[in-house]
CSV table of C-alpha atoms and ligand atoms in Angstrom, one decimal:
chain,number,residue,atom,x,y,z
A,224,MET,CA,-22.9,15.0,10.8
A,225,ARG,CA,-24.2,13.7,14.2
A,226,TYR,CA,-22.6,11.4,16.3
A,227,VAL,CA,-24.9,9.6,18.9
A,228,SER,CA,-24.3,7.3,22.2
A,229,THR,CA,-23.2,3.4,21.6
A,230,ARG,CA,-26.2,3.4,24.1
A,231,GLY,CA,-28.8,5.0,22.6
A,232,GLY,CA,-29.2,7.3,25.5
A,233,MET,CA,-28.3,10.6,23.5
A,234,PRO,CA,-30.9,13.1,21.5
A,235,PRO,CA,-27.9,13.4,17.9
A,236,GLN,CA,-25.8,16.4,18.9
A,237,PRO,CA,-23.9,18.3,16.8
A,238,PHE,CA,-19.2,17.8,15.9
A,239,THR,CA,-18.7,21.4,18.3
A,240,SER,CA,-21.6,20.5,20.6
A,241,ILE,CA,-19.2,16.8,21.5
A,242,LEU,CA,-16.2,18.7,20.9
A,243,ILE,CA,-15.1,18.7,24.4
A,244,GLU,CA,-16.1,14.8,26.8
A,245,GLY,CA,-16.3,11.8,24.7
A,246,LEU,CA,-18.4,10.6,27.0
A,247,ALA,CA,-22.2,10.9,26.7
A,248,PRO,CA,-24.7,11.6,29.6
A,249,ASP,CA,-25.9,7.5,30.0
A,250,GLY,CA,-22.4,5.9,30.3
A,251,GLY,CA,-21.3,5.3,26.8
A,252,LEU,CA,-19.7,6.8,24.3
A,253,VAL,CA,-19.9,8.7,21.3
A,254,VAL,CA,-19.6,7.7,17.7
A,255,PRO,CA,-20.9,9.6,14.7
A,256,GLU,CA,-24.1,8.1,13.5
A,257,ARG,CA,-22.6,6.6,10.3
A,258,TYR,CA,-19.2,6.3,9.0
A,259,PRO,CA,-19.1,8.7,6.2
A,260,LYS,CA,-17.5,6.0,1.9
A,261,PHE,CA,-14.6,7.0,0.1
A,262,THR,CA,-15.1,5.3,-3.1
A,263,ALA,CA,-12.0,3.7,-5.2
A,264,GLU,CA,-12.5,6.9,-8.2
A,265,GLU,CA,-12.8,8.7,-5.1
A,266,LEU,CA,-9.8,7.3,-3.1
A,267,ALA,CA,-8.0,7.9,-6.4
A,268,ARG,CA,-8.6,11.5,-6.6
A,269,LEU,CA,-6.9,11.2,-2.5
A,270,ARG,CA,-4.0,9.3,-3.6
A,271,ALA,CA,-1.2,12.5,-4.6
A,272,SER,CA,-2.8,14.9,-1.8
A,273,SER,CA,-1.2,16.2,0.6
A,274,TYR,CA,-0.9,15.2,4.3
A,275,ARG,CA,-3.2,19.0,5.3
A,276,GLU,CA,-5.3,17.9,2.1
A,277,LEU,CA,-5.8,14.7,3.1
A,278,ALA,CA,-6.9,15.6,7.0
A,279,PHE,CA,-9.3,18.3,5.3
A,280,ALA,CA,-11.2,16.3,3.0
A,281,ILE,CA,-11.6,12.9,5.8
A,282,LEU,CA,-12.1,15.5,8.5
A,283,SER,CA,-14.8,17.6,6.8
A,284,ARG,CA,-16.7,14.7,6.5
A,285,TYR,CA,-16.8,14.5,10.1
A,286,ILE,CA,-16.6,18.4,11.2
A,287,ASP,CA,-19.6,19.6,9.5
A,288,ASP,CA,-21.0,22.7,12.4
A,289,ILE,CA,-17.0,24.5,11.2
A,290,GLU,CA,-16.9,27.1,8.7
A,291,PRO,CA,-15.2,25.7,5.9
A,292,ALA,CA,-12.5,27.7,5.1
A,293,ASP,CA,-11.9,28.7,9.8
A,294,LEU,CA,-11.7,24.2,9.3
A,295,LYS,CA,-8.9,23.9,6.3
A,296,ALA,CA,-7.1,27.3,9.1
A,297,ILE,CA,-6.9,25.3,11.9
A,298,ILE,CA,-5.6,22.2,9.5
A,299,THR,CA,-3.1,24.6,8.1
A,300,ARG,CA,-2.1,25.8,11.6
A,301,THR,CA,-2.1,22.9,12.6
A,302,TYR,CA,0.5,20.2,10.3
A,303,THR,CA,3.4,22.5,9.8
A,304,ALA,CA,6.7,20.0,9.0
A,305,ALA,CA,8.2,22.6,12.1
A,306,ALA,CA,5.7,21.6,14.8
A,307,PHE,CA,6.0,17.4,13.1
A,308,GLY,CA,9.4,17.9,10.9
A,309,SER,CA,8.4,17.0,7.8
A,310,GLU,CA,5.5,18.5,5.0
A,311,ASP,CA,4.8,14.5,5.0
A,312,ILE,CA,3.6,14.9,8.6
A,313,THR,CA,4.2,11.1,8.8
A,314,PRO,CA,6.5,9.8,6.9
A,315,LEU,CA,7.0,5.9,5.6
A,316,LYS,CA,10.5,4.1,5.9
A,317,THR,CA,10.7,1.0,4.3
A,318,LEU,CA,12.5,-1.0,5.9
A,319,GLU,CA,12.7,-4.0,3.4
A,320,PRO,CA,10.0,-4.4,-0.2
A,321,GLY,CA,6.7,-4.8,1.7
A,322,LEU,CA,7.9,-3.9,5.7
A,323,HIS,CA,6.9,-0.6,6.2
A,324,LEU,CA,7.3,1.8,9.5
A,325,LEU,CA,4.3,4.8,9.5
A,326,ARG,CA,6.4,7.3,11.1
A,327,LEU,CA,4.1,9.3,13.4
A,328,ALA,CA,5.7,9.8,16.2
A,329,ASN,CA,8.2,13.3,15.1
A,330,GLY,CA,5.0,15.9,16.9
A,331,PRO,CA,6.8,18.4,19.5
A,332,THR,CA,6.6,15.5,22.5
A,333,LEU,CA,8.2,12.4,20.4
A,334,ALA,CA,4.3,10.1,20.8
A,335,PHE,CA,1.9,9.7,18.0
A,336,LYS,CA,-1.0,11.8,20.2
A,337,ASP,CA,0.4,14.6,18.8
A,338,ILE,CA,-0.9,14.1,15.7
A,339,ALA,CA,-4.1,14.2,17.6
A,340,LEU,CA,-4.2,16.7,20.2
A,341,GLN,CA,-2.1,19.4,18.2
A,342,LEU,CA,-5.6,19.7,16.2
A,343,LEU,CA,-7.6,18.6,19.3
A,344,GLY,CA,-6.0,22.4,21.1
A,345,ASN,CA,-6.1,24.4,18.1
A,346,LEU,CA,-10.0,23.1,17.9
A,347,PHE,CA,-10.3,23.9,21.6
A,348,GLU,CA,-9.2,27.6,21.0
A,349,HIS,CA,-12.1,28.1,17.6
A,350,VAL,CA,-14.2,27.0,19.3
A,351,LEU,CA,-14.3,29.1,22.5
A,352,ALA,CA,-13.4,32.3,20.8
A,353,LYS,CA,-16.2,32.2,18.8
A,354,ASP,CA,-18.5,32.3,22.4
A,355,GLY,CA,-15.9,33.7,24.8
A,356,ALA,CA,-16.1,31.2,27.3
A,357,LYS,CA,-13.8,29.9,29.3
A,358,LEU,CA,-12.2,26.1,29.4
A,359,ASN,CA,-10.5,24.7,32.7
A,360,ILE,CA,-8.4,21.4,31.1
A,361,LEU,CA,-8.9,18.4,33.8
A,362,GLY,CA,-6.3,14.7,32.8
A,363,ALA,CA,-4.8,12.5,34.8
A,364,THR,CA,-1.2,10.5,32.8
A,365,SER,CA,1.2,8.1,33.2
A,366,GLY,CA,3.4,10.2,31.0
A,367,ASP,CA,2.9,10.6,27.2
A,368,THR,CA,-0.7,11.7,27.4
A,369,GLY,CA,0.1,14.7,29.6
A,370,SER,CA,2.8,16.9,27.6
A,371,SER,CA,1.0,16.3,24.4
A,372,ALA,CA,-1.8,17.9,25.5
A,373,GLU,CA,0.0,20.1,27.1
A,374,TYR,CA,2.4,21.7,24.3
A,375,ALA,CA,-1.2,21.5,22.8
A,376,LEU,CA,-2.4,23.8,25.2
A,377,ARG,CA,0.0,26.1,26.0
A,378,GLY,CA,-1.0,29.9,26.3
A,379,LYS,CA,-4.2,29.2,24.5
A,380,ARG,CA,-5.9,31.9,24.9
A,381,GLY,CA,-9.1,30.4,27.1
A,382,ILE,CA,-8.2,27.9,28.3
A,383,SER,CA,-5.4,26.4,31.9
A,384,VAL,CA,-4.1,22.8,32.2
A,385,PHE,CA,-4.3,20.6,35.5
A,386,MET,CA,-3.0,17.3,34.6
A,387,LEU,CA,-2.4,14.7,37.3
A,388,SER,CA,1.0,12.4,37.5
A,389,PRO,CA,2.4,10.0,40.0
A,390,ARG,CA,4.3,11.2,41.1
A,391,GLY,CA,8.4,9.8,40.7
A,392,ARG,CA,7.4,8.0,38.5
A,393,MET,CA,7.3,9.1,34.4
A,394,SER,CA,10.9,8.6,33.2
A,395,ALA,CA,13.6,11.5,34.3
A,396,PHE,CA,12.8,12.5,30.1
A,397,GLN,CA,8.6,12.8,30.1
A,398,THR,CA,8.5,14.6,33.8
A,399,ALA,CA,11.1,17.0,32.6
A,400,GLN,CA,8.9,17.8,29.0
A,401,MET,CA,5.8,18.1,31.5
A,402,TYR,CA,7.1,19.8,34.9
A,403,ALA,CA,9.6,22.2,32.6
A,404,LEU,CA,6.9,23.9,30.7
A,405,ALA,CA,6.8,28.0,32.0
A,406,ASP,CA,4.0,28.4,29.9
A,407,PRO,CA,1.4,29.6,33.0
A,408,ASN,CA,-1.4,28.1,31.7
A,409,ILE,CA,-0.5,24.9,32.4
A,410,PHE,CA,-0.6,23.5,36.3
A,411,ASN,CA,1.5,19.9,37.0
A,412,LEU,CA,0.6,18.7,39.2
A,413,ALA,CA,2.2,16.0,40.9
A,414,ILE,CA,0.6,13.1,43.2
A,415,GLU,CA,1.8,11.4,45.3
A,416,GLY,CA,0.8,8.1,44.6
A,417,VAL,CA,0.4,6.3,41.1
A,418,PHE,CA,-0.9,6.5,37.2
A,419,ASP,CA,-4.9,5.2,38.8
A,420,ASP,CA,-4.5,7.4,42.3
A,421,CYS,CA,-4.5,10.2,40.1
A,422,GLN,CA,-7.2,8.9,37.2
A,423,ASP,CA,-9.8,7.8,41.1
A,424,ILE,CA,-9.1,11.6,41.4
A,425,VAL,CA,-10.4,13.2,38.5
A,426,LYS,CA,-13.4,10.8,37.7
A,427,LYS,CA,-14.2,12.0,41.3
A,428,ILE,CA,-14.1,14.5,39.9
A,429,ALA,CA,-16.0,14.9,37.5
A,430,ALA,CA,-18.8,13.4,38.8
A,431,ASP,CA,-19.1,16.2,40.6
A,432,ALA,CA,-21.7,17.9,38.7
A,433,ALA,CA,-21.5,21.2,40.3
A,434,PHE,CA,-18.2,21.8,40.0
A,435,LYS,CA,-17.9,20.7,36.8
A,436,ARG,CA,-20.4,22.3,35.1
A,437,ARG,CA,-18.9,25.7,37.5
A,438,TYR,CA,-16.0,25.6,36.4
A,439,ARG,CA,-16.5,23.9,32.5
A,440,LEU,CA,-14.2,20.8,33.4
A,441,GLY,CA,-12.9,19.1,29.4
A,442,ALA,CA,-10.7,16.4,28.7
A,443,VAL,CA,-8.4,15.7,25.8
A,444,ASN,CA,-8.1,11.8,27.6
A,445,SER,CA,-8.3,9.0,24.5
A,446,ILE,CA,-12.3,8.4,24.2
A,447,ASN,CA,-12.0,11.9,22.8
A,448,TRP,CA,-14.0,11.8,19.2
A,449,ALA,CA,-11.5,14.4,17.5
A,450,ARG,CA,-8.8,12.2,18.5
A,451,VAL,CA,-10.2,9.3,16.8
A,452,ALA,CA,-11.3,11.1,14.1
A,453,ALA,CA,-7.6,13.0,13.3
A,454,GLN,CA,-6.3,9.4,13.4
A,455,ILE,CA,-7.9,8.3,10.9
A,456,VAL,CA,-5.9,10.5,8.1
A,457,TYR,CA,-2.3,9.0,8.7
A,458,TYR,CA,-4.0,5.0,8.1
A,459,PHE,CA,-5.0,6.7,4.8
A,460,LYS,CA,-1.5,8.3,4.3
A,461,GLY,CA,0.5,5.1,5.0
A,462,TYR,CA,-1.2,3.3,3.3
A,463,PHE,CA,-1.2,5.4,-0.3
A,464,ALA,CA,2.5,5.8,0.3
A,465,ALA,CA,2.3,1.3,0.8
A,466,THR,CA,0.2,0.5,-2.3
A,467,ARG,CA,-0.1,1.8,-5.7
A,468,SER,CA,-3.1,1.5,-7.0
A,469,GLU,CA,-6.5,1.5,-4.0
A,470,GLY,CA,-7.0,-2.8,-5.8
A,471,GLU,CA,-4.0,-3.5,-3.1
A,472,GLU,CA,-4.3,-4.2,0.0
A,473,VAL,CA,-2.2,-3.8,2.7
A,474,ALA,CA,-2.1,-4.2,7.1
A,475,PHE,CA,-1.4,-2.5,10.1
A,476,ALA,CA,-0.3,-3.4,12.6
A,477,VAL,CA,-1.1,-1.3,15.7
A,478,PRO,CA,0.3,-1.4,19.3
A,479,SER,CA,-2.5,-1.3,21.5
A,480,GLY,CA,-3.3,0.8,25.2
A,481,ASN,CA,-7.2,1.5,25.7
A,482,PHE,CA,-7.9,1.6,22.0
A,483,GLY,CA,-7.6,4.6,20.4
A,484,ASN,CA,-5.1,4.4,17.1
A,485,ILE,CA,-6.6,0.9,16.0
A,486,LEU,CA,-9.8,2.2,16.4
A,487,ALA,CA,-9.0,4.4,13.6
A,488,GLY,CA,-7.3,1.9,11.2
A,489,HIS,CA,-10.9,-0.2,11.9
A,490,VAL,CA,-13.3,3.0,11.2
A,491,ALA,CA,-10.8,4.4,8.4
A,492,ARG,CA,-11.8,0.6,6.8
A,493,GLU,CA,-15.2,0.9,7.4
A,494,MET,CA,-14.9,4.4,5.0
A,495,GLY,CA,-13.7,2.4,2.4
A,496,LEU,CA,-10.2,2.1,2.6
A,497,PRO,CA,-8.7,-1.1,1.7
A,498,ILE,CA,-7.2,-2.9,4.7
A,499,ARG,CA,-7.2,-7.3,5.1
A,500,ARG,CA,-5.7,-7.0,8.4
A,501,LEU,CA,-5.7,-4.9,11.4
A,502,ILE,CA,-3.4,-6.2,13.9
A,503,LEU,CA,-3.3,-5.6,17.5
A,504,ALA,CA,-0.7,-5.8,19.4
A,505,THR,CA,-1.0,-6.6,24.3
A,506,ASN,CA,2.3,-5.8,25.4
A,507,GLU,CA,2.3,-8.8,29.0
A,508,ASN,CA,-1.3,-6.1,30.4
A,509,ASP,CA,-3.8,-8.6,27.4
A,510,VAL,CA,-6.6,-8.0,28.0
A,511,LEU,CA,-7.0,-6.7,24.4
A,512,ASP,CA,-5.4,-9.5,23.1
A,513,GLU,CA,-7.4,-12.3,25.5
A,514,PHE,CA,-11.1,-10.3,24.4
A,515,PHE,CA,-9.5,-11.1,20.2
A,516,ARG,CA,-8.2,-14.4,20.4
A,517,THR,CA,-11.6,-15.8,22.6
A,518,GLY,CA,-14.3,-13.4,22.5
A,519,CYS,CA,-13.6,-13.1,26.3
A,520,TYR,CA,-13.3,-9.4,27.8
A,521,ARG,CA,-11.6,-9.4,30.9
A,522,ALA,CA,-11.8,-6.2,32.3
A,523,ARG,CA,-8.7,-6.3,34.6
A,524,GLY,CA,-8.5,-4.8,38.7
A,525,ALA,CA,-6.3,-2.3,38.6
A,526,ALA,CA,-4.0,-4.9,41.5
A,527,GLU,CA,-4.0,-6.5,38.1
A,528,VAL,CA,-1.8,-3.9,36.4
A,529,VAL,CA,1.7,-4.5,35.8
A,530,ALA,CA,4.7,-2.7,34.7
A,531,THR,CA,6.5,-2.7,32.0
A,532,SER,CA,9.0,-1.2,29.5
A,533,SER,CA,5.8,-0.4,27.4
A,534,PRO,CA,4.1,2.1,29.9
A,535,SER,CA,1.9,3.9,27.1
A,536,MET,CA,0.3,0.7,27.2
A,537,ASP,CA,-0.3,-0.6,30.5
A,538,ILE,CA,-4.4,-0.6,31.1
A,539,SER,CA,-6.8,-2.7,32.8
A,540,ARG,CA,-9.4,-2.2,31.2
A,541,ALA,CA,-9.5,-0.1,26.7
A,542,SER,CA,-11.4,2.7,26.8
A,543,ASN,CA,-13.0,2.9,24.1
A,544,PHE,CA,-13.3,-0.6,23.4
A,545,GLU,CA,-16.6,-0.5,23.7
A,546,ARG,CA,-17.0,1.7,19.8
A,547,PHE,CA,-15.9,-0.9,18.3
A,548,VAL,CA,-18.4,-3.7,20.1
A,549,PHE,CA,-21.0,-0.8,19.6
A,550,ASP,CA,-19.9,-1.9,15.1
A,551,LEU,CA,-19.3,-5.2,16.0
A,552,ALA,CA,-23.1,-5.0,17.3
A,553,GLY,CA,-24.3,-4.0,14.0
A,554,ARG,CA,-24.8,-0.5,15.2
A,555,ASP,CA,-27.0,-1.8,18.0
A,556,PRO,CA,-27.1,0.3,21.3
A,557,ALA,CA,-29.3,-2.8,23.4
A,558,VAL,CA,-26.9,-4.7,23.0
A,559,VAL,CA,-24.3,-2.2,24.1
A,560,ARG,CA,-26.1,-1.3,26.6
A,561,ALA,CA,-26.5,-5.7,27.6
A,562,LEU,CA,-22.5,-6.4,27.7
A,563,TRP,CA,-22.2,-2.8,29.2
A,564,GLN,CA,-24.2,-4.2,32.7
A,565,LYS,CA,-22.6,-7.6,32.3
A,566,LEU,CA,-19.1,-5.8,32.5
A,567,ASP,CA,-20.2,-3.6,35.4
A,568,ARG,CA,-21.7,-6.3,37.7
A,569,GLU,CA,-19.6,-9.9,36.5
A,570,GLY,CA,-16.9,-8.1,35.4
A,571,GLY,CA,-16.1,-9.1,32.0
A,572,PHE,CA,-18.5,-10.5,28.8
A,573,ASP,CA,-17.8,-13.7,26.6
A,574,VAL,CA,-19.4,-13.2,23.2
A,575,ALA,CA,-18.1,-16.5,22.3
A,576,GLY,CA,-21.0,-19.1,20.7
A,577,THR,CA,-23.0,-15.8,20.6
A,578,PRO,CA,-24.1,-14.2,16.7
A,579,LEU,CA,-20.2,-11.5,17.3
A,580,ALA,CA,-18.4,-14.4,18.1
A,581,ASP,CA,-18.7,-14.6,14.3
A,582,LYS,CA,-18.7,-11.2,13.2
A,583,LEU,CA,-15.7,-11.4,15.3
A,584,ARG,CA,-14.3,-14.2,12.8
A,585,ALA,CA,-14.9,-11.6,9.8
A,586,SER,CA,-13.6,-8.7,11.5
A,587,GLY,CA,-10.2,-8.6,10.1
A,588,PHE,CA,-8.8,-8.4,13.3
A,589,VAL,CA,-6.4,-10.4,15.3
A,590,SER,CA,-3.2,-10.4,18.1
A,591,SER,CA,-1.4,-11.6,19.7
A,592,ARG,CA,1.2,-10.2,23.4
A,593,SER,CA,4.8,-9.3,23.7
A,594,LYS,CA,6.5,-10.0,26.2
A,595,HIS,CA,10.1,-7.6,27.6
A,596,ALA,CA,12.4,-10.0,26.4
A,597,ASP,CA,10.1,-10.2,22.9
A,598,ARG,CA,10.4,-6.9,22.4
A,599,ILE,CA,14.4,-6.1,23.3
A,600,ALA,CA,15.0,-9.2,20.5
A,601,THR,CA,13.0,-6.9,18.2
A,602,ILE,CA,14.9,-3.9,19.1
A,603,ARG,CA,18.4,-5.5,18.4
A,604,SER,CA,17.0,-7.3,15.2
A,605,VAL,CA,15.5,-4.3,13.3
A,606,SER,CA,18.7,-1.7,14.3
A,607,GLU,CA,21.2,-5.5,13.6
A,608,LYS,CA,19.0,-6.0,10.0
A,609,TYR,CA,17.8,-2.4,8.9
A,610,GLY,CA,19.8,0.6,11.2
A,611,VAL,CA,16.5,1.8,12.8
A,612,ILE,CA,16.4,1.7,16.5
A,613,VAL,CA,12.6,1.7,16.9
A,614,ASP,CA,10.7,2.4,20.9
A,615,PRO,CA,9.7,0.0,22.7
A,616,HIS,CA,6.7,0.3,22.4
A,617,THR,CA,6.5,0.5,18.5
A,618,ALA,CA,8.7,-3.1,18.6
A,619,ASP,CA,6.0,-4.9,20.4
A,620,GLY,CA,3.6,-4.2,17.2
A,621,ILE,CA,6.3,-4.5,14.6
A,622,LYS,CA,6.6,-8.4,16.4
A,623,VAL,CA,3.5,-9.1,16.3
A,624,GLY,CA,2.8,-7.6,12.5
A,625,LEU,CA,5.9,-10.2,11.9
A,626,SER,CA,4.1,-13.7,13.1
A,627,TYR,CA,0.7,-12.4,10.6
A,628,ARG,CA,3.2,-11.1,7.9
A,629,GLU,CA,1.9,-12.3,4.8
A,630,SER,CA,3.4,-12.9,1.3
A,631,ASN,CA,2.5,-10.0,-1.2
A,632,LEU,CA,0.8,-8.1,1.5
A,633,PRO,CA,2.8,-5.8,2.4
A,634,LEU,CA,2.6,-4.6,6.2
A,635,ILE,CA,2.6,-1.1,7.6
A,636,CYS,CA,4.0,-0.6,11.4
A,637,LEU,CA,3.4,2.0,13.2
A,638,GLU,CA,5.9,4.0,15.1
A,639,THR,CA,4.0,5.6,18.3
A,640,ALA,CA,6.5,7.3,20.0
A,641,LEU,CA,10.8,7.7,19.7
A,642,PRO,CA,13.1,5.4,21.2
A,643,VAL,CA,15.1,8.9,23.6
A,644,LYS,CA,11.4,9.1,25.6
A,645,PHE,CA,12.3,5.5,26.8
A,646,ALA,CA,16.2,4.9,26.9
A,647,ALA,CA,16.5,2.5,29.8
A,648,THR,CA,14.9,-0.1,27.0
A,649,ILE,CA,17.5,0.7,24.7
A,650,ARG,CA,20.1,0.4,25.9
A,651,GLU,CA,19.6,-2.3,27.9
A,652,ALA,CA,18.3,-3.6,24.4
A,653,LEU,CA,22.2,-2.6,22.2
A,654,GLY,CA,24.4,-1.2,25.6
A,655,LYS,CA,23.8,2.4,24.3
A,656,GLU,CA,21.9,5.8,24.2
A,657,PRO,CA,19.0,6.3,21.7
A,658,GLU,CA,20.0,9.4,19.8
A,659,ARG,CA,18.7,13.0,20.9
A,660,PRO,CA,16.6,14.9,18.7
A,661,GLU,CA,19.1,18.3,18.8
A,662,ALA,CA,15.6,19.9,20.2
A,663,TYR,CA,15.5,17.9,23.5
A,664,ARG,CA,19.5,18.4,24.2
A,665,GLY,CA,19.7,19.2,28.1
A,666,LEU,CA,16.3,19.2,28.9
A,667,GLU,CA,15.8,17.2,32.2
A,668,ALA,CA,18.4,20.0,32.9
A,669,LEU,CA,15.9,23.1,32.7
A,670,PRO,CA,14.2,24.0,35.5
A,671,GLN,CA,10.9,22.3,36.7
A,672,ARG,CA,8.3,23.6,38.2
A,673,CYS,CA,4.7,21.0,39.6
A,674,ALA,CA,2.4,21.1,42.4
A,675,MET,CA,2.4,18.5,45.3
A,676,LEU,CA,-0.5,17.6,46.4
A,677,PRO,CA,-1.6,14.2,48.7
A,678,VAL,CA,-4.5,11.9,47.3
A,679,ASP,CA,-7.7,13.2,47.9
A,680,ALA,CA,-9.6,14.4,45.5
A,681,GLY,CA,-11.4,17.5,48.3
A,682,ALA,CA,-7.0,19.2,47.5
A,683,VAL,CA,-7.5,18.9,44.0
A,684,GLU,CA,-10.6,21.0,43.7
A,685,ALA,CA,-9.4,23.1,46.0
A,686,TYR,CA,-6.4,24.1,44.0
A,687,ILE,CA,-8.6,23.6,41.2
A,688,ALA,CA,-11.0,26.4,41.9
A,689,GLU,CA,-8.2,28.5,43.1
A,690,HIS,CA,-6.0,28.5,40.3
A,691,ALA,CA,-9.0,28.2,37.4
A,692,CYS,CA,-8.9,30.0,34.6
A,693,ALA,CA,-12.4,32.3,34.5
B,727,LIG,C1,-1.3,6.7,24.0
B,727,LIG,C2,0.4,5.2,23.3
B,727,LIG,C3,0.4,3.6,22.7
B,727,LIG,C4,-1.3,3.0,23.0
B,727,LIG,O1,-2.4,3.8,21.6
B,727,LIG,P1,-4.1,3.9,22.4
B,727,LIG,O2,-4.2,4.3,21.4
B,727,LIG,O3,-3.9,4.1,23.0
B,727,LIG,O4,-4.2,2.2,21.6
B,727,LIG,C5,1.0,3.5,22.7
B,727,LIG,N1,2.4,4.0,22.2
B,727,LIG,C6,2.5,4.6,22.8
B,727,LIG,C7,4.1,5.7,22.5
B,727,LIG,C8,1.9,6.3,23.4
B,727,LIG,O5,1.8,7.0,24.0
């Protein structure tokens, strides 16, 4: 399998060459040259597989320049009951006949991002051990990504992590998850600004080619293709758990921000999984809902992004979205180039009235948005009806998923975080504290450690230069 750019300007590369960078040199995103397909017979044979077997069957189609035995060992080391709470890794909870919750948030940091990042950490370690190189990971987080990346890379040989976070803007639980890590290869940089300031610093440093090369900077952000690939697996797992035979179709409801999670669902469908509907849920930051309803994609300015009670979906533009548009455009890079030029120049584009509009209607995507009051009402009703407490992001997905529910079509709602990460919203909805897994008792009382830095890329570069893994 080779990887190309959505904008056509990159010679085909093998997987290990695109592993630490999702961005192509021409400004596009890297994508596989084609999607491998599973026939109905192959699907039937996969049905009884364990999570690890399924992960190998799928990932070995995308990763063919790591020895199969090594890839198998990496997968076996990553997806354990010890790390994810059960042998199922992503167990399916049936709320009522035809309505399910696919539990993706039982990894080390209690958010679905662990499923991809735990694998990424082990892939990095393997590839670096082979070429004896070192890697410095630079990232920015508003909460879930940072802790998930740090737990995936803590203690890894040859890798250091520099994670920027907005000082005082994350929940107490999220802050403690990151700042209480004592591993010497993890560096938390608390920036005296907001998340967009952190992201701007990362972008500035990533554009400093000399600095980037000198310190071998890599990224683990949501445009990393390996993250998308790892997420494909649980769509298959969820499908098999909710159905009995390959003739059946299902719908998935996905709370979306940067379009990474639901893109994996789209790819699963392209690979032959019988998904009739992908139901996309946004919160008040509805750039994606607007696109799927009207065909108009209008990126928001940082000032237009509102802080909501499902904060991991508070985005101004959806960084993975270009990969979906590439497929919509029949994988023609010229179309993507033209649309993204327009986006850069005019802040948006509209596919209404173009051939893409018909393809969009036929794509199987539907969308809607969920607001704070919807989230609170959904947390309450799911708790009352099914005795299950869901986090605010999952609630957005359920709210929108139910609005598109069809009879005789199983609806699988993705659980993207556990409620304990967002206790204030749970207290507002239910008047009580969310349950806290044993391993996280007393987390906020542990000693914390971070470096405080101003909104200044130069200061961050100086810090990296002093502490980088070399
Ligand atoms: C990151 C995140 C999302 C959004 O996922 P995308 O892949 O960015 O669409 C939703 N819910 C939670 C809890 C998250 O951490």
